[in-house]
Every structure is written in structure tokens, then in C-alpha cells.
Short mmCIF file of C-alpha atoms in Angstrom, two decimals:
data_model
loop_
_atom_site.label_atom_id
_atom_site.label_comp_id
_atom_site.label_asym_id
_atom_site.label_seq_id
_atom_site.Cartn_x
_atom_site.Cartn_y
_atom_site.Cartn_z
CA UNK A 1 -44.18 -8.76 30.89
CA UNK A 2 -45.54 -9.58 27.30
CA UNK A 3 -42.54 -10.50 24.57
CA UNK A 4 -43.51 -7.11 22.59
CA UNK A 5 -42.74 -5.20 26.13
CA UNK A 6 -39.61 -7.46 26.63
CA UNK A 7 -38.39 -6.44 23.12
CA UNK A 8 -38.76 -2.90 24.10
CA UNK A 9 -37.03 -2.76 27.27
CA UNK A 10 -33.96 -4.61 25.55
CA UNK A 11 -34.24 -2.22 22.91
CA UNK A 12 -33.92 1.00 25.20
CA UNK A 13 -31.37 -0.84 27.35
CA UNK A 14 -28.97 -1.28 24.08
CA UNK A 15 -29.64 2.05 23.17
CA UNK A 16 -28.81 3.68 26.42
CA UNK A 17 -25.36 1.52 26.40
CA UNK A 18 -24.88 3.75 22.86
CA UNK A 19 -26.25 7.17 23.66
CA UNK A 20 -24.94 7.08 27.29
CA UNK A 21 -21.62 4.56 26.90
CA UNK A 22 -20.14 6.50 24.29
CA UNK A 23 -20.36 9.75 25.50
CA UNK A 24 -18.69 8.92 29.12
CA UNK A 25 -16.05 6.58 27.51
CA UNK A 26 -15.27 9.73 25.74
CA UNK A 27 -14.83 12.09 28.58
CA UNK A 28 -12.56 9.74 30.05
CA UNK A 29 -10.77 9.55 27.49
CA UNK A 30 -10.40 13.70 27.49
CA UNK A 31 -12.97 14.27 24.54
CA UNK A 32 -14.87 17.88 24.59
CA UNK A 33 -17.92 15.15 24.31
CA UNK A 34 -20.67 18.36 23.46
CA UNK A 35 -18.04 19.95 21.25
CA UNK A 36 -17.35 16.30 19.42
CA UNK A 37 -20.70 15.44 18.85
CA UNK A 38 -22.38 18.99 17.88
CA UNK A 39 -19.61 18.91 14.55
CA UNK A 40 -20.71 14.77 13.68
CA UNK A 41 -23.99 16.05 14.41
CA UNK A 42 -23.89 18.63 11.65
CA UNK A 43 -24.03 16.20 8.89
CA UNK A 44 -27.59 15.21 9.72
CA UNK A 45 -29.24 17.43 8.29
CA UNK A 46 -26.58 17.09 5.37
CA UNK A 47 -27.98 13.60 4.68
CA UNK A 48 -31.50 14.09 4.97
CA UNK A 49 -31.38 17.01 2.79
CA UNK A 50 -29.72 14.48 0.12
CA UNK A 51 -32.01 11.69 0.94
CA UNK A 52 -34.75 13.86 -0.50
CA UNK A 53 -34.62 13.10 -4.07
CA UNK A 54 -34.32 9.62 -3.51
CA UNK A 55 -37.52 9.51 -1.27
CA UNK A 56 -39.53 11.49 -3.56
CA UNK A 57 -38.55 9.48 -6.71
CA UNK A 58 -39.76 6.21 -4.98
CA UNK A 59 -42.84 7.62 -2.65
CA UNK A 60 -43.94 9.26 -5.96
CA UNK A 61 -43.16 5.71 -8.29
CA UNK A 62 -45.03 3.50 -5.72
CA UNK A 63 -47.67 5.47 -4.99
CA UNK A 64 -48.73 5.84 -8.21
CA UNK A 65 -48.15 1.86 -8.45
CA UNK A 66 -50.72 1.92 -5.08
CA UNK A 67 -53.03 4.44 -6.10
CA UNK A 68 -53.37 2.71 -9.97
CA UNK A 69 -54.88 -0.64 -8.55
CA UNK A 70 -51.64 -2.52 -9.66
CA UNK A 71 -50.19 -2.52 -5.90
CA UNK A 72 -53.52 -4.77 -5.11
CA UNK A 73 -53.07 -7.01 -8.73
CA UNK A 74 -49.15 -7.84 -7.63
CA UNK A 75 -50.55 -8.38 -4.26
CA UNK A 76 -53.03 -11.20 -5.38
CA UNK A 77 -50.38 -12.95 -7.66
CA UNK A 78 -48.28 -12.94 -3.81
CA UNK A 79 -49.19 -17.10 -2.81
CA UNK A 80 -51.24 -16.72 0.54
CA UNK A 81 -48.75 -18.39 2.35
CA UNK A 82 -46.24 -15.72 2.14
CA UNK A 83 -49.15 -13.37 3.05
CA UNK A 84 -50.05 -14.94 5.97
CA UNK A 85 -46.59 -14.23 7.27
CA UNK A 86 -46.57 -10.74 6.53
CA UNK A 87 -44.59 -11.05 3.48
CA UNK A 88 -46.91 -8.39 1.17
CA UNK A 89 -46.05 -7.31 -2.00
CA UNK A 90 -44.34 -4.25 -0.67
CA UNK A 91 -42.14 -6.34 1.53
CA UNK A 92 -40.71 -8.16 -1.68
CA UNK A 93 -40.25 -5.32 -3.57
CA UNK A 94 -37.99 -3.69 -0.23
CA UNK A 95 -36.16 -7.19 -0.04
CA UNK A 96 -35.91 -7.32 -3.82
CA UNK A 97 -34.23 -3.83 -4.11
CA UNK A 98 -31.87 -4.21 -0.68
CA UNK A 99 -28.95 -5.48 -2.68
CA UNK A 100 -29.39 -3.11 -5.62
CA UNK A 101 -29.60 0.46 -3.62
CA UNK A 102 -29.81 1.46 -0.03
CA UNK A 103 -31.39 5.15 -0.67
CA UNK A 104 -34.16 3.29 -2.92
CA UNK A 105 -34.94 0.23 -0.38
CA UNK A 106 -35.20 3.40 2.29
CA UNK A 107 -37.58 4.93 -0.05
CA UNK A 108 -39.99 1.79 -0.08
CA UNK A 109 -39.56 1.98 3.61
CA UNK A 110 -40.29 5.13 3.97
CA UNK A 111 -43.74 4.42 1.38
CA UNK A 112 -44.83 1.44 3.28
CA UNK A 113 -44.48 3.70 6.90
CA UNK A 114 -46.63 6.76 5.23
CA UNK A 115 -49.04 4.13 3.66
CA UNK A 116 -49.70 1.72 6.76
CA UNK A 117 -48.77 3.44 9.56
CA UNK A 118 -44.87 3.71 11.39
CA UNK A 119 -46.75 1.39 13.77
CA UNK A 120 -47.94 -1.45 11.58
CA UNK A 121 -46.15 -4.63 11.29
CA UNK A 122 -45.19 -4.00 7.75
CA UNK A 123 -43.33 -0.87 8.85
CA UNK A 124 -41.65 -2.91 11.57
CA UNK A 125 -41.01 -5.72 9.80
CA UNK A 126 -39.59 -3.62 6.70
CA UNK A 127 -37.47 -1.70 9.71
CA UNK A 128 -35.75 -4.62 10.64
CA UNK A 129 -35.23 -6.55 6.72
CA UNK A 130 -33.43 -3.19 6.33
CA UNK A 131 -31.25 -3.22 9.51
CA UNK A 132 -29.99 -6.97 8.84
CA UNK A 133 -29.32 -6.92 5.32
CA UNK A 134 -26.71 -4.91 3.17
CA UNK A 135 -26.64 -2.84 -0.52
CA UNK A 136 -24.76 -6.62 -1.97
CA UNK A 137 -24.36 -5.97 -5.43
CA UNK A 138 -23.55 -2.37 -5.09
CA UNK A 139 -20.51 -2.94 -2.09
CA UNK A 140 -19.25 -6.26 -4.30
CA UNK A 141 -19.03 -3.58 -7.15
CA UNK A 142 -17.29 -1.19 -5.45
CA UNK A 143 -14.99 -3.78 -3.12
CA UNK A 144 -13.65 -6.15 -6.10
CA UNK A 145 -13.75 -2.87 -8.76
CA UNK A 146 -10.82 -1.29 -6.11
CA UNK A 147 -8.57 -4.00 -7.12
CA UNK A 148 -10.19 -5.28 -10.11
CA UNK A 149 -11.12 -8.56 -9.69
CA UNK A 150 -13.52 -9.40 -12.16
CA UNK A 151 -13.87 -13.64 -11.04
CA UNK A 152 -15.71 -13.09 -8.04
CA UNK A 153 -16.15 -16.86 -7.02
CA UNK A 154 -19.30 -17.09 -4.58
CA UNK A 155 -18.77 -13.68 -3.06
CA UNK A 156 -22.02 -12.64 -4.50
CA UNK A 157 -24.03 -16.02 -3.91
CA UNK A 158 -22.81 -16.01 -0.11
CA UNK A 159 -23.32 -12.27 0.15
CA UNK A 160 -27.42 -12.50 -1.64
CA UNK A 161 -27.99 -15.76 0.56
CA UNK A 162 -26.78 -14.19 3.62
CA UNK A 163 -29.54 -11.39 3.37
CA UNK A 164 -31.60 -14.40 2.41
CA UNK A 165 -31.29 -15.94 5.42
CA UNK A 166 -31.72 -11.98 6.90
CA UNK A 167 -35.19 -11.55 5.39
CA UNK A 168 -36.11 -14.90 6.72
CA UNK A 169 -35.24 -14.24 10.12
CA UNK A 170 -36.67 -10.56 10.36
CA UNK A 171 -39.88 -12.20 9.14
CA UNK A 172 -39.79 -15.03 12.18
CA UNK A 173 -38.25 -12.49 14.70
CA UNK A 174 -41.01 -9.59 13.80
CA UNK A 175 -43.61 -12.19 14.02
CA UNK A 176 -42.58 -13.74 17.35
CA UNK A 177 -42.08 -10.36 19.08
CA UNK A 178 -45.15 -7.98 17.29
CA UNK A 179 -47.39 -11.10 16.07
CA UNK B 1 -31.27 -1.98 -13.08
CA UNK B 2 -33.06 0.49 -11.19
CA UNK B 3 -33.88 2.94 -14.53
CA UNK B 4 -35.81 0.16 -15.66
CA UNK B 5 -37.73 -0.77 -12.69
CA UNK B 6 -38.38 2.99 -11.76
CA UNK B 7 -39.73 3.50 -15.19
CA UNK B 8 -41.74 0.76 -15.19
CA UNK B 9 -43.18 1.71 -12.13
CA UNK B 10 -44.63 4.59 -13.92
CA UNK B 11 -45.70 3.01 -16.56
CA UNK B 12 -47.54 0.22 -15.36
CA UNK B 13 -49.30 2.67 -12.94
CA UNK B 14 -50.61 5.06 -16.17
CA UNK B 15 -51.94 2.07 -17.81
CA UNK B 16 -53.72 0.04 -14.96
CA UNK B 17 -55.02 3.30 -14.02
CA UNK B 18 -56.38 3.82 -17.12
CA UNK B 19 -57.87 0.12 -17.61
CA UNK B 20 -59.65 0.75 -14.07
CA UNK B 21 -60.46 4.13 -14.36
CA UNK B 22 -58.66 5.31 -11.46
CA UNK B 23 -57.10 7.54 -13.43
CA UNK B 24 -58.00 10.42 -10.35
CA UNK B 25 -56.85 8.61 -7.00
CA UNK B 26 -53.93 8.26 -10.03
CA UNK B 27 -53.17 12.17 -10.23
CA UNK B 28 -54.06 12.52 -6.48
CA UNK B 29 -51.85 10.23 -5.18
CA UNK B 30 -48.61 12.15 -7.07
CA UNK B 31 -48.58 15.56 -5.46
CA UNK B 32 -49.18 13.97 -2.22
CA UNK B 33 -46.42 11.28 -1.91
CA UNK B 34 -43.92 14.22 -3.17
CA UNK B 35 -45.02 16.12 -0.19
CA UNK B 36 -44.98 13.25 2.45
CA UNK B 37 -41.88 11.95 0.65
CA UNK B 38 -40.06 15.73 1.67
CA UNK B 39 -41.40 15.81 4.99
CA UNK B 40 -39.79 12.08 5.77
CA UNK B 41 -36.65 13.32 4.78
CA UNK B 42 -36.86 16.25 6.74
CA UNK B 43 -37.94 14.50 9.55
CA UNK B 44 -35.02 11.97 9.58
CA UNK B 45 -32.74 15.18 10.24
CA UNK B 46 -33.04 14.04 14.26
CA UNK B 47 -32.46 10.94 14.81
CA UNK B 48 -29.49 11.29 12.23
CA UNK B 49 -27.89 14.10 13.57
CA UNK B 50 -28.34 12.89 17.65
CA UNK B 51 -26.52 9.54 16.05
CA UNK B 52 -23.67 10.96 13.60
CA UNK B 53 -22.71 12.97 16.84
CA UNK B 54 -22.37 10.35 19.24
CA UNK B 55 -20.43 8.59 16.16
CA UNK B 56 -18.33 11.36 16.02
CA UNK B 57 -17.10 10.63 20.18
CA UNK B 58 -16.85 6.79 19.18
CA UNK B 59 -14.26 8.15 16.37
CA UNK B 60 -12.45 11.01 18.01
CA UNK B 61 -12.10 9.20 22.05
CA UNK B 62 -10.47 6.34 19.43
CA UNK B 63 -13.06 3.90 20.55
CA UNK B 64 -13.63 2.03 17.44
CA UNK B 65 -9.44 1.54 17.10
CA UNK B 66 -9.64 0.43 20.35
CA UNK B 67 -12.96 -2.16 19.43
CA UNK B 68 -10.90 -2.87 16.16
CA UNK B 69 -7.55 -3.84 18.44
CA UNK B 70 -9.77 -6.23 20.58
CA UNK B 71 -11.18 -8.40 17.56
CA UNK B 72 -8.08 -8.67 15.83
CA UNK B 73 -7.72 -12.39 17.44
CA UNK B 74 -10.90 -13.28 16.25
CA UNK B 75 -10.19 -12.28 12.64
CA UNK B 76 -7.11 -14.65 12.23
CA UNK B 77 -10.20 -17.46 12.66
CA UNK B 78 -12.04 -16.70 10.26
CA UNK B 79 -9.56 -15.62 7.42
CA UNK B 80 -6.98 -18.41 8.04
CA UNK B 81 -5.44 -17.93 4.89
CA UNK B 82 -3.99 -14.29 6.23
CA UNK B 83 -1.23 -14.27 8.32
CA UNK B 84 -1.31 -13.13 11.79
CA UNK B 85 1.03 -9.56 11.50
CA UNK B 86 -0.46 -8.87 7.60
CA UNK B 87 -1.63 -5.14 7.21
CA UNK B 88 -5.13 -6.55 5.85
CA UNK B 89 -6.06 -8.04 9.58
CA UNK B 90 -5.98 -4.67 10.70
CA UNK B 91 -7.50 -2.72 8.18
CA UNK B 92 -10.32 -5.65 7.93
CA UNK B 93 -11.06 -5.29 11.25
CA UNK B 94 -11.51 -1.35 11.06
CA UNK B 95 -14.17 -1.76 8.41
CA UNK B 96 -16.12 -4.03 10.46
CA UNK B 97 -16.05 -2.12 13.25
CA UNK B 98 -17.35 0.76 10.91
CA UNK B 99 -19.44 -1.25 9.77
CA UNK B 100 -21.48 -2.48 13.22
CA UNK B 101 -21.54 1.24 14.01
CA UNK B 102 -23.19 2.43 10.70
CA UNK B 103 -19.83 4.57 9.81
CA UNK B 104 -20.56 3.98 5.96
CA UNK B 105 -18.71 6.89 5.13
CA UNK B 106 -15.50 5.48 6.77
CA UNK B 107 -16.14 2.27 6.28
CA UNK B 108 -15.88 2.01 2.28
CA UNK B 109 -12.31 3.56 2.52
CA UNK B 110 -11.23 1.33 4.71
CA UNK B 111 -13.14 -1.77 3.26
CA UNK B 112 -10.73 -0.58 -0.24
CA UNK B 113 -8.04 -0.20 1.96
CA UNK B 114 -8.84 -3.56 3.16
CA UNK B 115 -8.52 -5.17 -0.56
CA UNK B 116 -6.10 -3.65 -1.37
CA UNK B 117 -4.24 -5.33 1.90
CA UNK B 118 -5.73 -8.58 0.44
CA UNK B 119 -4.75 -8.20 -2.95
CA UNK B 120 -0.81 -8.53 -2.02
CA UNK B 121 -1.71 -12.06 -0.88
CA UNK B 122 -3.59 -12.84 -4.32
CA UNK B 123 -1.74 -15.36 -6.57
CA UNK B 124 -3.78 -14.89 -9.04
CA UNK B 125 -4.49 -11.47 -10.31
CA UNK B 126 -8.18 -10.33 -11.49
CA UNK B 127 -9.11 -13.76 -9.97
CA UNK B 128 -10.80 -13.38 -6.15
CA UNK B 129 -9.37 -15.03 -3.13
CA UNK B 130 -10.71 -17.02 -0.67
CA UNK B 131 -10.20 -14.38 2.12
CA UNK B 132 -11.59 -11.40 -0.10
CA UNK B 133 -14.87 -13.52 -0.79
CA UNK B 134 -15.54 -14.16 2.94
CA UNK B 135 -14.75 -10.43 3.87
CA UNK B 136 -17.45 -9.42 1.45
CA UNK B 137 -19.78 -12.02 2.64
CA UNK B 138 -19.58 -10.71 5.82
CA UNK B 139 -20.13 -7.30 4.49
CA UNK B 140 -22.85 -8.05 2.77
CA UNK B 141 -24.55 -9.45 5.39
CA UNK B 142 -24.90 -6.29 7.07
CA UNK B 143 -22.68 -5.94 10.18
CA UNK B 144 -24.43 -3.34 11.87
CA UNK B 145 -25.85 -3.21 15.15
CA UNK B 146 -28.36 -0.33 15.55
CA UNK B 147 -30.27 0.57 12.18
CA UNK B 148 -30.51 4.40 12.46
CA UNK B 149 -31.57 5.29 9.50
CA UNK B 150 -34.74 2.98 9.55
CA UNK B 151 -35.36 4.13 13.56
CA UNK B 152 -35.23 7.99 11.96
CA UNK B 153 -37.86 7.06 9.52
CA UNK B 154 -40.02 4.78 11.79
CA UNK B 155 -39.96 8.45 14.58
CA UNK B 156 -40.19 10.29 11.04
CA UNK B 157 -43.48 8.55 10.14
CA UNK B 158 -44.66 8.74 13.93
CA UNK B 159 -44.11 5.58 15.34
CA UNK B 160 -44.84 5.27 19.45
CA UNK B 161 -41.76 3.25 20.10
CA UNK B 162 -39.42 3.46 16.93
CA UNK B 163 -36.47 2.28 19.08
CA UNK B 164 -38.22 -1.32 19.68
CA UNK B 165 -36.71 -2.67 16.08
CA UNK B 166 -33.06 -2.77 17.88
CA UNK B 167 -33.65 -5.95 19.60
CA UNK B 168 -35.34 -7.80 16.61
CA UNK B 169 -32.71 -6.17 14.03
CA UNK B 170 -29.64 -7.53 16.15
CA UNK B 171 -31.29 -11.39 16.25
CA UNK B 172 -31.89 -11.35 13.08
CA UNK B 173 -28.73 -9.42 11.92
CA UNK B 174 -26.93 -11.93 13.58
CA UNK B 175 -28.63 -14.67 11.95
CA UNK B 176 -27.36 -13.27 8.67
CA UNK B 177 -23.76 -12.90 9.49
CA UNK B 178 -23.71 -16.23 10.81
CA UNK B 179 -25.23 -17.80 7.78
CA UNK B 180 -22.74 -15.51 5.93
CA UNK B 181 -19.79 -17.00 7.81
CA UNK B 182 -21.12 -20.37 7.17
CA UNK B 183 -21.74 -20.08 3.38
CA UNK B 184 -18.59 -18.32 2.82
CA UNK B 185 -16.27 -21.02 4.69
CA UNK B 186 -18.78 -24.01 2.60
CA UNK B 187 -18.25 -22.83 -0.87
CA UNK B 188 -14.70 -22.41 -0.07
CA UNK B 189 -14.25 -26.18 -0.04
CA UNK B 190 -16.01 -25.93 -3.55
CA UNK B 191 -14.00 -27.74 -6.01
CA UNK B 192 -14.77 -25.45 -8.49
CA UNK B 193 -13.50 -22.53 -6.49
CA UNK B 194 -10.13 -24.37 -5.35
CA UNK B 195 -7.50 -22.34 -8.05
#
């Protein structure tokens, strides 16, 4: 079994523990399980109607940046190095904007999966910056504004390292696993 | 932050594409990323709704109390400075276990609810303390285990197999909230950061 089939199989195995686990832990515990998750399941279509202008804002913003030529200029000032690992342009401007806003680091997701493909490795490898890293600045602002605290300490240093040390593994993890 | 960069965007598109004269793949490229930009969204309605409704059991069958409950013991190791029967162990715990189940909508309540807790321990008001910092380090890191929303946009945009990011995102997801753990409990010993 190759590591990108490995991956996989994990990957259904944890999702069948959610999809599956839930649902009977729920029954036993007396839940009407179909009458449960048909109302949480309402709000879908809730957030991706809201989602919308957030999406079109950014698709629109960076693929005018793509279709100008100035996606390809930022791209050559990228050292080869990084390139070489997978770490284009358009990943650094999804890692850049993670900590600032989760609907506009979803956007550039959503532009690198229409531009390259949902199967590429940037799509992947943007996929999984975005599941192990967090909106930083914008939950500090909202956490320590509750009970205004205005000397944060290293809250924010250990928060922006931490999805540091996030987009750093995604990049080794995506590489090991879809090469 | 994001006015400027969004505007700039623009900007800096207009005028490289009229210094290389692609001033057409320009004007092409905007109806076109509205459109596929609409039909993302739409297509995340799915993957979202299949996942907010098996959220929904998690809440109501009292699960994620239940998950919250079991790693109360491990909280009292990593904020020692909160003591074992305060309010904030339990109400920390709650927003984490929001958190690793991508409840953001109950998880910010409880995160306030959770600093607020924290805040009757605070000596110093307006100044942070050493138990709020590594709660929002942890935070920050990104506790959560399955990343829906990029899965919806990965089957959104096609993909064959847009469940095959859970395994990488939980490595490396797990990198980050160890590093956060570490980081946090470092700069604690900070002599700066000691009043």
C-alpha cells in the first residue's frame, strides 16, 4: 500500500468514527438522531449562502492579480527553495492572511482549487495550512477585548508561531504523503 | 488590514495589466472568477450541512460535556496557575472541545465565558495572565480535528478524494498545538513577562 493510499484509508477510517460514532452514541443516549441532525443540518446552506460575498471578493481580487501577469512577477521574487517545496506565491499569501480572516484565507483556498485543480498539491497542501492553523489576531481581539486586557504578553507571538510551526508541518506532511 | 490589501490587489492588477498589455485575459478573468467564486459557495452547502447535523447529535446526546468532563484532569496540567474546582477549568475545557469539533459558533461564547472565568484570578487588571496567554495559544493554534470547511471546498472544486486531507491536517495540527503548548509554557519563564 503506497503512503498516499495509507493516508486515505486513515482518513476514511477517522471519518467514519465521526459520521458513524456520533450518530449511534446518540441513539443510545435517546437522541431522535434524523430529527437532531436534519435542524444542525439546516444551517448549511445558511453559511454557504454567507460565504458568498467573501468568495467572490477574493476569487475576483486574485484573479485579476493572476490574470494581470503580477501572480507570475510575485512568483519569481518567491526564492526557489521555497518553490521547490511547494511553497508558491499563493501559498504565502493563504498563510499570510490565516491570522487576519478565516472567510478571506477560504477565499484564496477556494482561488488556488478553481485555478490548479481540487486535486493538485497546492489545493491539498492549502487544505491542510488551513485545517492546522487558526484566525490569531482576530480570536486574540475578540478573547482579551471580552475582558479588556490590552498587555497581551506573548499571547500573540506564541499564538503566530504556533501556526508557524503549522504551515511548516503541513508543508513536510503534504509532501511526505502526496510528494 | 485587509481594505488595504484587497485594494491593492486591484490595483496592482489594473496597472501590470496595463504595462503587459493583458489588459483582456484582465477583463476576462473578472466575470469568470465571480461566477466560479458563487458556484464554490454553493457547492460547500453539502459537506456543511451533512457536518453541522452530525454536530448537532454531538451537542444535543451531550457528547461534547461529556468529552469536556473527561479532559478536565488534563487541563489542571497545563494551566497550573488555576485551581482545581475554579469555574474557568470547566468552561476552558468546553471551548476546546468546541473547538476540535469545529463548533465556532459555540465556541467563542464559551472561549468569553472562559476569560471572563480567568479574569477573577487576574491580579492585575488590563494586564494578561499567564493562564489567559496559554489558553489563547492553544486557540490559536487551531484545535480542530476534521477541517470541514476546506474538505467542502476541496468536493466543491471536484476533488477525487477530498476526505484524504484528515490524516495530514491532524499530524500537522498536532504539531501546532504542541509547539503552542511549548512556546506558551517558555515565554512564561520570560523575565519580562514575570509581573
Amino acid at each position: 500500500m503506497s503512503i498516499n493510499e495509507l493516508a486515505s484509508t486513515i482518513s476514511n477510517l477517522i471519518l467514519i468514527v465521526f459520521l458513524v460514532g456520533i450518530p449511534v452514541y446518540g441513539a443510545l443516549r435517546g437522541v431522535k438522531v434524523y430529527e437532531t441532525f436534519v435542524e444542525g443540518a439546516k444551517q448549511g446552506f445558511e453559511i454557504a449562502v454567507n460565504i458568498i460575498p467573501y468568495l467572490v471578493a477574493i476569487l475576483v481580487a486574485v484573479g485579476m492579480f493572476r490574470a494581470s501577469g503580477a501572480m507570475e512577477i510575485v512568483t519569481g521574487l518567491v526564492p526557489s527553495f521555497l518553490q521547490d517545496m511547494g511553497i508558491t506565491s499563493e501559498i504565502l499569501a493563504l498563510a499570510l492572511t490565516r491570522p487576519l480572516s478565516g472567510a478571506a484565507s477560504l477565499g484564496i483556498l477556494g482561488e488556488i482549487v478553481s485555478s490548479h485543480g481540487a486535486d493538485s498539491f497546492q489545493a491539498k497542501l492549502g487544505s491542510v495550512i488551513l485545517g492546522s492553523t487558526e484566525t490569531t489576531l482576530y480570536v486574540v481581539a475578540v478573547y482579551f477585548g471580552s475582558v479588556c486586557i490590552t498587555r497581551t504578553k506573548y499571547a500573540i507571538q506564541a499564538g503566530l508561531l504556533a501556526d508557524l510551526v503549522g504551515v511548516i508541518a503541513s508543508v513536510v506532511v503534504c509532501r511526505f504523503i502526496f510528494g | 488590514m485587509l481594505n488595504l490589501i484587497w485594494l491593492g490587489l486591484l490595483v496592482v492588477s489594473a496597472i501590470t495589466a496595463l504595462l503587459t498589455g493583458n489588459l483582456k485575459p484582465l477583463v476576462n478573468a473578472i466575470p469568470e472568477s465571480a461566477m466560479n467564486a458563487f458556484k464554490l459557495s454553493l457547492g460547500l452547502t453539502g459537506i456543511m450541512a451533512l457536518w453541522l447535523g452530525i454536530m448537532r447529535i454531538a451537542e444535543t446526546s451531550g457528547l461534547t460535556e461529556k468529552l469536556s468532563v473527561l479532559i478536565a484532569p488534563l487541563m489542571r496540567r497545563i494551566f497550573p496557575g488555576v485551581p482545581k474546582d475554579h469555574p474557568a477549568v470547566a468552561s476552558m475545557a468546553a471551548n476546546m472541545v468546541a473547538n476540535m469539533f469545529g463548533l465556532n459558533n459555540a465556541a467563542t461564547p464559551l472561549g468569553i465565558k472562559a476569560m471572563k472565568d480567568l479574569e477573577t484570578l487576574n491580579p492585575v487588571k488590563g494586564s494578561a495572565t499567564h493562564a489567559m496567554c496559554m489558553f489563547l495559544a492553544l486557540n490559536t493554534s487551531s484545535l480542530q480535528l476534521v477541517p470541514f470547511g476546506a474538505i467542502a471546498l476541496l468536493a466543491a472544486g471536484g476533488s477525487s478524494d477530498p476526505t484524504i486531507i484528515i490524516f495530514p491536517a491532524i499530524i500537522a495540527t498536532s504539531f501546532s498545538t504542541i509547539s503552542a503548548f511549548c512556546i506558551a509554557r517558555m515565554m512564561s519563564k520570560m523575565k519580562r513577562y514575570q509581573d
